[in-house]
Amino acid sequence: MRNYTYLGGARFTVINLFRSLRFDIDRLDMSWVDGEKPEFCRGLRIVDNDEINTVTVDGEDGDNLIYSLTYIFSKEDGADNFRAVTDQYLKVALETKEFLVTSQKKDPEGKSKVAEAVIH
C-alpha cells in the first residue's frame, strides 16, 4: 500500500491512525516547496469502506474528531468495544457533520440523533 495521496494536485503523506472493519482514519501531511502555502496542508481523512466515501476534515472538525476518539477510548474497555462504539460515532458524525462526540445524543428509543450517541 502506498503511503501518499494527491489532493488538489498536491502530494500528501498518509499516516493511518485508526482502522476498524468499516472505517480508516488517516492523518494527511503535506510539505510544499516554493510558492505560497496551500489552503489545506494538514488534516484528517475518514474513509468509509462500506459506503466507498471519503471525507477530509481539518481545523475545528479535525480537533473534534481527535478529541472524540480519545474520549471514546477512555470510556470503553477493550479494543473490540472501542471499535464498535467508534464505528457508531463515525456513522453519526459523517451523516450530521457533527464531529464532537459530546454534541451527539440519542432519542428516547435509543437511536442516534444529532447529540450524545456514544456517551453513556
PDB file of C-alpha atoms in Angstrom:
ATOM      1  CA  MET A   1       0.000   0.000   0.000  1.00  0.00           C
ATOM      2  CA  ARG A   2       1.372   3.424  -0.875  1.00  0.00           C
ATOM      3  CA  ASN A   3       1.867   5.954   1.877  1.00  0.00           C
ATOM      4  CA  TYR A   4       0.861   9.061  -0.086  1.00  0.00           C
ATOM      5  CA  THR A   5      -2.119  10.514  -1.931  1.00  0.00           C
ATOM      6  CA  TYR A   6      -2.865  13.560  -4.069  1.00  0.00           C
ATOM      7  CA  LEU A   7      -5.429  16.257  -3.224  1.00  0.00           C
ATOM      8  CA  GLY A   8      -5.820  19.296  -5.447  1.00  0.00           C
ATOM      9  CA  GLY A   9      -2.598  18.426  -7.241  1.00  0.00           C
ATOM     10  CA  ALA A  10      -0.543  18.386  -4.026  1.00  0.00           C
ATOM     11  CA  ARG A  11       1.108  15.271  -2.619  1.00  0.00           C
ATOM     12  CA  PHE A  12       0.201  14.304   0.962  1.00  0.00           C
ATOM     13  CA  THR A  13       1.843  11.743   3.208  1.00  0.00           C
ATOM     14  CA  VAL A  14      -0.751   9.336   4.656  1.00  0.00           C
ATOM     15  CA  ILE A  15      -0.340   8.020   8.204  1.00  0.00           C
ATOM     16  CA  ASN A  16      -3.047   5.605   9.342  1.00  0.00           C
ATOM     17  CA  LEU A  17      -4.235   6.427  12.871  1.00  0.00           C
ATOM     18  CA  PHE A  18      -7.218   4.082  13.223  1.00  0.00           C
ATOM     19  CA  ARG A  19      -8.605   1.102  11.368  1.00  0.00           C
ATOM     20  CA  SER A  20     -11.783  -0.818  12.083  1.00  0.00           C
ATOM     21  CA  LEU A  21     -13.894  -3.164   9.999  1.00  0.00           C
ATOM     22  CA  ARG A  22     -15.640  -0.197   8.359  1.00  0.00           C
ATOM     23  CA  PHE A  23     -13.542   2.960   8.789  1.00  0.00           C
ATOM     24  CA  ASP A  24      -9.986   4.161   8.341  1.00  0.00           C
ATOM     25  CA  ILE A  25      -8.826   7.462   9.809  1.00  0.00           C
ATOM     26  CA  ASP A  26      -5.625   8.805   8.286  1.00  0.00           C
ATOM     27  CA  ARG A  27      -3.532  11.855   9.038  1.00  0.00           C
ATOM     28  CA  LEU A  28      -2.618  13.812   5.907  1.00  0.00           C
ATOM     29  CA  ASP A  29       0.546  15.926   5.937  1.00  0.00           C
ATOM     30  CA  MET A  30       1.883  17.922   3.007  1.00  0.00           C
ATOM     31  CA  SER A  31       5.221  19.540   2.512  1.00  0.00           C
ATOM     32  CA  TRP A  32       5.456  22.248  -0.097  1.00  0.00           C
ATOM     33  CA  VAL A  33       8.337  23.925  -1.841  1.00  0.00           C
ATOM     34  CA  ASP A  34       8.231  27.340  -3.486  1.00  0.00           C
ATOM     35  CA  GLY A  35       5.113  29.383  -3.845  1.00  0.00           C
ATOM     36  CA  GLU A  36       2.551  30.024  -1.164  1.00  0.00           C
ATOM     37  CA  LYS A  37       1.292  27.589   1.417  1.00  0.00           C
ATOM     38  CA  PRO A  38      -1.844  25.859   0.063  1.00  0.00           C
ATOM     39  CA  GLU A  39      -5.196  26.374   1.796  1.00  0.00           C
ATOM     40  CA  PHE A  40      -5.291  22.762   3.003  1.00  0.00           C
ATOM     41  CA  CYS A  41      -1.929  21.441   4.166  1.00  0.00           C
ATOM     42  CA  ARG A  42      -2.692  19.186   7.158  1.00  0.00           C
ATOM     43  CA  GLY A  43      -5.778  17.345   8.327  1.00  0.00           C
ATOM     44  CA  LEU A  44      -7.546  14.038   8.730  1.00  0.00           C
ATOM     45  CA  ARG A  45      -9.213  11.782   6.194  1.00  0.00           C
ATOM     46  CA  ILE A  46     -12.084   9.469   7.132  1.00  0.00           C
ATOM     47  CA  VAL A  47     -12.553   6.599   4.707  1.00  0.00           C
ATOM     48  CA  ASP A  48     -15.856   4.713   4.906  1.00  0.00           C
ATOM     49  CA  ASN A  49     -15.047   1.377   3.286  1.00  0.00           C
ATOM     50  CA  ASP A  50     -18.693   0.202   3.212  1.00  0.00           C
ATOM     51  CA  GLU A  51     -20.127   3.288   1.505  1.00  0.00           C
ATOM     52  CA  ILE A  52     -16.999   3.994  -0.574  1.00  0.00           C
ATOM     53  CA  ASN A  53     -16.939   7.544   0.803  1.00  0.00           C
ATOM     54  CA  THR A  54     -14.019   9.747   1.854  1.00  0.00           C
ATOM     55  CA  VAL A  55     -14.287  12.905   3.953  1.00  0.00           C
ATOM     56  CA  THR A  56     -11.387  15.242   4.675  1.00  0.00           C
ATOM     57  CA  VAL A  57     -11.528  17.355   7.840  1.00  0.00           C
ATOM     58  CA  ASP A  58      -9.215  19.965   9.300  1.00  0.00           C
ATOM     59  CA  GLY A  59      -9.313  22.823  11.775  1.00  0.00           C
ATOM     60  CA  GLU A  60     -12.032  22.579  14.418  1.00  0.00           C
ATOM     61  CA  ASP A  61     -13.648  19.472  12.877  1.00  0.00           C
ATOM     62  CA  GLY A  62     -10.279  17.691  12.901  1.00  0.00           C
ATOM     63  CA  ASP A  63      -9.690  18.702  16.514  1.00  0.00           C
ATOM     64  CA  ASN A  64     -13.177  17.475  17.470  1.00  0.00           C
ATOM     65  CA  LEU A  65     -12.577  14.150  15.721  1.00  0.00           C
ATOM     66  CA  ILE A  66      -9.312  13.518  17.610  1.00  0.00           C
ATOM     67  CA  TYR A  67     -10.879  14.639  20.910  1.00  0.00           C
ATOM     68  CA  SER A  68     -13.855  12.323  20.346  1.00  0.00           C
ATOM     69  CA  LEU A  69     -11.686   9.293  19.540  1.00  0.00           C
ATOM     70  CA  THR A  70      -9.652   9.940  22.690  1.00  0.00           C
ATOM     71  CA  TYR A  71     -12.826  10.364  24.749  1.00  0.00           C
ATOM     72  CA  ILE A  72     -14.353   7.138  23.430  1.00  0.00           C
ATOM     73  CA  PHE A  73     -11.088   5.249  24.027  1.00  0.00           C
ATOM     74  CA  SER A  74     -11.042   6.386  27.658  1.00  0.00           C
ATOM     75  CA  LYS A  75     -14.650   5.225  28.201  1.00  0.00           C
ATOM     76  CA  GLU A  76     -14.516   1.803  26.535  1.00  0.00           C
ATOM     77  CA  ASP A  77     -12.926  -1.414  27.812  1.00  0.00           C
ATOM     78  CA  GLY A  78     -11.193  -3.496  25.178  1.00  0.00           C
ATOM     79  CA  ALA A  79     -10.298  -2.948  21.551  1.00  0.00           C
ATOM     80  CA  ASP A  80     -13.439  -4.608  20.185  1.00  0.00           C
ATOM     81  CA  ASN A  81     -15.750  -2.365  22.235  1.00  0.00           C
ATOM     82  CA  PHE A  82     -13.745   0.696  21.206  1.00  0.00           C
ATOM     83  CA  ARG A  83     -14.012  -0.223  17.520  1.00  0.00           C
ATOM     84  CA  ALA A  84     -17.757  -0.908  17.737  1.00  0.00           C
ATOM     85  CA  VAL A  85     -18.536   2.343  19.560  1.00  0.00           C
ATOM     86  CA  THR A  86     -16.232   4.324  17.271  1.00  0.00           C
ATOM     87  CA  ASP A  87     -17.974   2.906  14.208  1.00  0.00           C
ATOM     88  CA  GLN A  88     -21.330   4.060  15.629  1.00  0.00           C
ATOM     89  CA  TYR A  89     -19.898   7.506  16.428  1.00  0.00           C
ATOM     90  CA  LEU A  90     -18.420   7.884  12.923  1.00  0.00           C
ATOM     91  CA  LYS A  91     -21.671   6.849  11.224  1.00  0.00           C
ATOM     92  CA  VAL A  92     -23.498   9.673  13.028  1.00  0.00           C
ATOM     93  CA  ALA A  93     -20.621  12.144  12.602  1.00  0.00           C
ATOM     94  CA  LEU A  94     -20.444  11.635   8.847  1.00  0.00           C
ATOM     95  CA  GLU A  95     -24.212  11.884   8.492  1.00  0.00           C
ATOM     96  CA  THR A  96     -24.648  15.013  10.632  1.00  0.00           C
ATOM     97  CA  LYS A  97     -21.206  16.631  10.120  1.00  0.00           C
ATOM     98  CA  GLU A  98     -21.031  16.938  13.945  1.00  0.00           C
ATOM     99  CA  PHE A  99     -17.598  15.575  14.911  1.00  0.00           C
ATOM    100  CA  LEU A 100     -17.743  16.389  18.632  1.00  0.00           C
ATOM    101  CA  VAL A 101     -18.989  13.238  20.376  1.00  0.00           C
ATOM    102  CA  THR A 102     -20.480  15.149  23.312  1.00  0.00           C
ATOM    103  CA  SER A 103     -22.760  17.007  20.877  1.00  0.00           C
ATOM    104  CA  GLN A 104     -24.330  13.771  19.636  1.00  0.00           C
ATOM    105  CA  LYS A 105     -27.227  12.236  21.582  1.00  0.00           C
ATOM    106  CA  LYS A 106     -29.880   9.545  21.408  1.00  0.00           C
ATOM    107  CA  ASP A 107     -33.607   9.898  21.106  1.00  0.00           C
ATOM    108  CA  PRO A 108     -35.873   8.171  23.677  1.00  0.00           C
ATOM    109  CA  GLU A 109     -35.851   4.938  21.613  1.00  0.00           C
ATOM    110  CA  GLY A 110     -32.048   4.783  21.795  1.00  0.00           C
ATOM    111  CA  LYS A 111     -31.368   5.663  18.165  1.00  0.00           C
ATOM    112  CA  SER A 112     -28.566   8.081  17.409  1.00  0.00           C
ATOM    113  CA  LYS A 113     -29.625  11.664  16.954  1.00  0.00           C
ATOM    114  CA  VAL A 114     -27.594  14.817  16.476  1.00  0.00           C
ATOM    115  CA  ALA A 115     -26.280  14.679  20.035  1.00  0.00           C
ATOM    116  CA  GLU A 116     -24.769  12.215  22.548  1.00  0.00           C
ATOM    117  CA  ALA A 117     -24.701   8.934  20.545  1.00  0.00           C
ATOM    118  CA  VAL A 118     -21.732   7.446  22.343  1.00  0.00           C
ATOM    119  CA  ILE A 119     -21.923   8.933  25.820  1.00  0.00           C
ATOM    120  CA  HIS A 120     -23.232   6.507  28.408  1.00  0.00           C
TER     121      HIS A 120
END
